[in-house]
XYZ file of C-alpha atoms in Angstrom:
363
model
C -123.134 26.549 -32.963
C -126.138 26.751 -35.226
C -126.199 24.995 -38.565
C -129.659 26.176 -39.559
C -131.961 29.161 -39.659
C -133.923 30.446 -36.710
C -137.081 28.385 -36.166
C -140.007 29.844 -38.102
C -143.060 30.734 -36.050
C -146.141 28.622 -36.562
C -149.109 30.283 -38.220
C -151.399 32.137 -35.863
C -154.526 30.112 -35.073
C -157.838 31.148 -36.585
C -159.620 30.623 -33.287
C -158.035 32.395 -30.328
C -157.427 29.990 -27.500
C -156.034 31.185 -24.171
C -153.850 28.129 -23.590
C -152.455 28.268 -27.154
C -151.605 31.955 -26.772
C -149.928 31.333 -23.419
C -147.868 28.523 -24.917
C -146.877 30.812 -27.788
C -145.784 33.563 -25.419
C -143.870 31.062 -23.290
C -142.050 29.757 -26.359
C -141.136 33.310 -27.359
C -139.654 33.935 -23.901
C -137.575 30.745 -24.130
C -136.250 31.787 -27.545
C -135.447 35.275 -26.276
C -133.538 33.850 -23.305
C -131.615 31.508 -25.612
C -130.662 34.370 -27.927
C -129.516 36.502 -24.991
C -127.436 33.641 -23.619
C -125.842 33.033 -27.011
C -125.132 36.702 -27.612
C -123.581 37.082 -24.160
C -121.372 34.035 -24.675
C -120.270 35.376 -28.055
C -119.489 38.834 -26.630
C -117.052 37.508 -24.045
C -115.538 34.812 -26.243
C -111.828 35.208 -26.838
C -111.044 36.145 -30.440
C -108.675 33.175 -30.770
C -111.529 30.795 -29.963
C -114.120 32.439 -32.225
C -114.832 30.793 -35.586
C -114.528 33.080 -38.587
C -117.462 33.237 -40.998
C -115.901 30.954 -43.609
C -114.997 28.271 -41.064
C -118.476 28.491 -39.543
C -120.081 28.099 -42.965
C -117.817 25.185 -43.922
C -118.438 23.488 -40.575
C -122.202 23.761 -40.969
C -121.937 22.428 -44.520
C -119.788 19.487 -43.434
C -122.092 18.612 -40.539
C -125.131 18.722 -42.782
C -123.392 16.522 -45.366
C -122.538 13.851 -42.788
C -125.940 13.973 -41.107
C -127.708 14.059 -44.474
C -125.793 11.056 -45.788
C -126.687 8.978 -42.735
C -130.329 10.130 -42.730
C -130.733 9.294 -46.403
C -129.228 5.847 -45.911
C -131.389 5.074 -42.875
C -134.614 6.224 -44.506
C -134.023 4.265 -47.695
C -133.121 1.006 -46.002
C -135.862 1.298 -43.378
C -138.370 1.927 -46.177
C -137.172 -1.218 -47.966
C -137.627 -3.194 -44.756
C -141.147 -1.840 -44.307
C -142.088 -2.430 -47.950
C -140.829 -6.000 -47.671
C -143.212 -6.510 -44.767
C -146.161 -5.121 -46.694
C -146.227 -1.776 -44.851
C -145.954 0.345 -48.017
C -147.858 3.272 -46.509
C -145.393 3.499 -43.626
C -142.495 3.215 -46.082
C -143.861 6.139 -48.089
C -144.320 8.169 -44.907
C -140.660 7.677 -44.085
C -139.397 8.463 -47.590
C -141.558 11.558 -47.986
C -140.409 13.148 -44.714
C -138.799 16.532 -45.331
C -137.801 17.530 -41.802
C -134.364 19.067 -41.237
C -132.499 16.355 -39.328
C -129.416 18.499 -38.645
C -131.590 21.240 -37.180
C -133.425 18.760 -34.947
C -130.114 17.435 -33.634
C -128.865 20.978 -33.093
C -131.950 21.931 -31.082
C -131.541 18.785 -28.996
C -127.955 19.786 -28.216
C -126.547 16.508 -29.547
C -124.255 18.142 -32.109
C -122.500 19.972 -29.271
C -120.743 16.709 -28.416
C -117.092 17.722 -27.720
C -115.546 14.727 -29.487
C -117.690 15.239 -32.587
C -116.948 18.959 -32.673
C -113.233 18.326 -32.179
C -113.186 16.017 -35.203
C -115.387 18.173 -37.431
C -113.663 21.481 -36.667
C -110.219 19.925 -37.144
C -111.325 18.341 -40.418
C -112.758 21.593 -41.759
C -109.697 23.595 -40.768
C -107.401 20.985 -42.318
C -109.379 21.070 -45.574
C -109.282 24.863 -45.655
C -105.558 24.904 -44.898
C -104.856 22.335 -47.618
C -106.859 24.331 -50.184
C -104.864 27.479 -49.345
C -101.383 25.954 -49.453
C -99.140 27.375 -52.189
C -98.612 24.836 -54.952
C -94.986 24.055 -55.697
C -94.194 21.947 -58.775
C -90.831 20.647 -59.904
C -91.590 21.506 -63.531
C -94.449 22.176 -65.976
C -94.727 18.501 -66.930
C -93.649 16.971 -63.608
C -96.289 14.729 -62.007
C -97.323 15.461 -58.444
C -95.951 13.511 -55.500
C -99.081 11.404 -54.999
C -99.354 10.594 -58.706
C -95.723 9.467 -58.741
C -96.320 7.317 -55.675
C -99.406 5.791 -57.307
C -97.142 4.674 -60.162
C -94.307 3.505 -57.895
C -92.705 0.152 -58.705
C -93.315 -0.894 -55.101
C -96.805 -2.395 -55.282
C -97.603 -1.714 -51.617
C -96.764 1.981 -51.942
C -98.629 2.285 -55.252
C -101.784 0.645 -53.844
C -101.692 2.842 -50.734
C -101.282 5.993 -52.836
C -104.210 5.049 -55.053
C -106.306 4.348 -51.958
C -105.525 7.848 -50.648
C -106.482 9.438 -53.969
C -109.785 7.521 -53.911
C -110.502 8.397 -50.264
C -109.928 12.101 -50.843
C -112.140 12.000 -53.929
C -114.957 10.296 -51.978
C -114.828 12.931 -49.253
C -114.951 15.811 -51.732
C -117.866 14.233 -53.584
C -119.765 13.547 -50.363
C -119.286 17.145 -49.238
C -120.188 18.725 -52.571
C -123.257 16.572 -53.185
C -124.275 15.765 -49.567
C -124.471 12.123 -50.570
C -122.467 8.989 -49.953
C -121.454 7.683 -46.539
C -120.167 9.246 -43.362
C -116.427 8.711 -43.016
C -116.146 9.633 -39.364
C -114.062 7.572 -36.943
C -115.979 4.472 -35.852
C -116.911 5.685 -32.363
C -118.266 9.008 -33.642
C -120.072 7.336 -36.528
C -121.725 4.964 -34.026
C -123.022 7.892 -31.952
C -124.169 9.921 -34.925
C -126.043 7.020 -36.504
C -128.213 6.537 -33.411
C -128.782 10.285 -33.035
C -129.891 10.519 -36.659
C -132.017 7.407 -36.243
C -133.912 9.142 -33.432
C -134.244 12.343 -35.469
C -135.702 10.716 -38.610
C -138.565 9.092 -36.677
C -141.799 10.604 -38.043
C -143.603 9.964 -34.753
C -144.539 7.209 -32.361
C -144.778 4.241 -34.721
C -143.292 0.964 -33.392
C -143.063 -0.675 -36.836
C -141.099 2.283 -38.236
C -138.883 2.358 -35.144
C -137.961 -1.296 -35.618
C -137.203 -0.734 -39.305
C -135.030 2.297 -38.498
C -133.177 0.299 -35.836
C -132.446 -2.417 -38.411
C -131.216 0.214 -40.866
C -128.973 1.729 -38.186
C -127.477 -1.677 -37.335
C -126.779 -2.214 -41.039
C -125.052 1.184 -41.289
C -122.860 0.394 -38.299
C -121.894 -3.015 -39.686
C -120.990 -1.552 -43.087
C -118.898 1.337 -41.752
C -115.173 1.060 -42.395
C -113.138 3.847 -40.828
C -110.141 2.539 -42.757
C -111.596 4.259 -45.840
C -111.100 7.705 -44.299
C -108.438 9.866 -46.034
C -106.559 10.139 -42.730
C -106.371 6.358 -42.385
C -105.400 5.936 -46.040
C -102.687 8.597 -45.681
C -101.271 6.856 -42.625
C -101.153 3.520 -44.479
C -99.223 5.241 -47.248
C -96.796 6.790 -44.762
C -96.234 3.355 -43.199
C -95.669 1.830 -46.658
C -93.131 4.532 -47.548
C -91.447 4.230 -44.131
C -89.211 7.206 -44.894
C -85.635 7.162 -43.621
C -84.498 10.212 -41.613
C -82.646 11.562 -44.660
C -85.736 11.092 -46.882
C -88.296 12.626 -44.531
C -87.501 16.371 -44.991
C -87.939 16.318 -48.775
C -91.109 14.227 -48.504
C -92.642 16.629 -45.973
C -91.863 19.672 -48.094
C -93.087 18.001 -51.284
C -96.319 16.856 -49.614
C -97.058 20.481 -48.688
C -96.082 21.667 -52.169
C -98.494 19.091 -53.592
C -101.193 20.378 -51.192
C -101.518 16.889 -49.703
C -101.899 17.950 -46.105
C -103.203 14.532 -45.024
C -100.005 12.914 -46.289
C -97.884 15.578 -44.560
C -99.643 14.861 -41.273
C -99.371 11.106 -41.787
C -95.616 11.315 -42.464
C -95.224 13.262 -39.218
C -97.411 10.820 -37.299
C -95.528 7.766 -38.541
C -92.116 9.313 -37.888
C -93.120 10.361 -34.368
C -95.072 7.142 -33.684
C -98.214 9.086 -32.729
C -101.852 9.052 -33.835
C -102.566 11.050 -36.982
C -105.154 13.082 -35.057
C -102.336 14.305 -32.793
C -100.236 15.261 -35.800
C -103.242 17.093 -37.254
C -103.738 19.036 -34.025
C -100.083 20.099 -34.082
C -100.266 21.245 -37.693
C -103.470 23.242 -37.157
C -102.252 25.172 -34.082
C -101.437 28.680 -35.374
C -98.723 29.229 -32.748
C -96.894 26.142 -33.996
C -95.035 25.463 -30.739
C -95.720 21.727 -30.692
C -95.087 21.411 -34.428
C -91.625 22.942 -34.101
C -90.871 20.750 -31.117
C -91.951 17.763 -33.193
C -89.727 18.960 -36.036
C -86.746 19.093 -33.723
C -87.671 15.733 -32.182
C -87.233 14.405 -35.734
C -83.995 16.393 -36.065
C -85.290 18.450 -38.994
C -82.832 21.150 -40.002
C -83.250 24.893 -40.331
C -84.083 25.033 -44.086
C -86.740 22.336 -43.716
C -88.410 23.998 -40.723
C -88.282 27.389 -42.459
C -89.871 26.002 -45.639
C -92.633 24.259 -43.695
C -93.307 27.441 -41.712
C -93.411 29.557 -44.869
C -95.865 27.234 -46.629
C -98.195 27.072 -43.618
C -98.050 30.830 -43.004
C -98.972 31.572 -46.631
C -102.038 29.351 -46.188
C -103.062 30.569 -42.716
C -103.155 34.280 -41.944
C -103.209 33.569 -38.197
C -99.547 32.491 -38.280
C -96.870 35.096 -37.571
C -94.012 34.232 -39.915
C -91.946 37.241 -38.822
C -92.084 36.199 -35.173
C -91.084 32.669 -36.149
C -88.162 33.992 -38.196
C -86.921 35.789 -35.088
C -87.180 32.564 -33.062
C -85.875 30.154 -35.697
C -82.314 30.046 -34.337
C -83.602 29.204 -30.861
C -85.893 26.470 -32.273
C -83.120 24.867 -34.322
C -80.838 24.896 -31.276
C -83.206 22.600 -29.335
C -81.617 19.136 -29.032
C -83.848 16.346 -30.420
C -83.867 14.504 -27.106
C -84.985 17.659 -25.257
C -87.753 18.204 -27.827
C -88.985 14.630 -27.404
C -89.025 15.055 -23.641
C -90.910 18.364 -23.896
C -93.633 16.760 -25.997
C -94.329 14.408 -23.095
C -96.368 11.215 -23.451
C -97.737 12.199 -26.855
C -97.047 8.756 -28.280
C -99.340 7.055 -25.766
C -102.966 6.236 -26.701
C -105.304 9.228 -26.410
C -107.558 7.694 -23.739
C -104.513 6.739 -21.670
C -103.171 10.302 -21.885
C -106.569 11.735 -20.964
C -106.722 9.501 -17.875
C -103.167 10.473 -16.884
C -104.073 14.145 -17.224
C -107.204 13.751 -15.108
C -105.288 12.018 -12.335
C -102.493 14.611 -12.410
C -105.020 17.471 -12.243
C -106.743 15.820 -9.286
C -103.431 15.354 -7.499
C -102.555 19.006 -8.036
């Protein structure tokens, strides 16, 4: 995936040099081969796996915002370190750099990291789905679910709701203004910080490298993945700790309030799974695992139908008519059978990945 424009050709030299011309021709051949490879891959890519234009644009924007926030932070702190050591010229060199860090990382292939792409694509699709959900309000003057929770008499619930409101606001601001801090999970933030650190280097300058390394270490120490909207939503779901008879209305109201993170967190807490797993279920257009999860929680027909209708209105990939035809069969699934069908979904992700690798090898 490209998040930038095609590389612009350098100006032709005034003095013709055979080696320079050969290098230019060689570079053109490499670019042509890369374009052919990309076009061929795209041609044979299954439509279900292909990103639509809006998702591609949003993904590029989100990647640039995260990379840009880290790059800005590293440059500023490294420049302060250098200025404090009397190296003001080096500090100015670092601050005045205008290179495209996201494009450098793309060319190096680092942004193709599967774990990073999994997180970023899921986040973008979740944001797009949330923005497209139909809004359902109880009345013209009725406050939304999250606002009511923020004013709840239970101080733990109220604090968790306010934290979610703040986390969502920070993410929107960071995306709109390409400022602020990265709010990736800790492991991905750790990787991205060092990749960006390598990309902001203006050249081979040991003093600058040491200052950038100090800035990167500072960024890693200051990162708190608990400030992510997903983490805040899960804390709120834990604080609410909905009873089985309360869960259906909360799920439906969370969707009606367009609080997809809270919807996913309520599912995750009820199923005792990671919120990333709940997010994956919700984003799958087929919905098979989501409906199994719904039956594992013993959700009834009206609740499943309302959830399906809300999601289908927000996501054109979902076939609501096909689901309507299958709704009786879904509701007839016993909760215990649904839990068994979902398999070891409640186990830690790395544990499940290792189990899968061993089972594939045995097969």
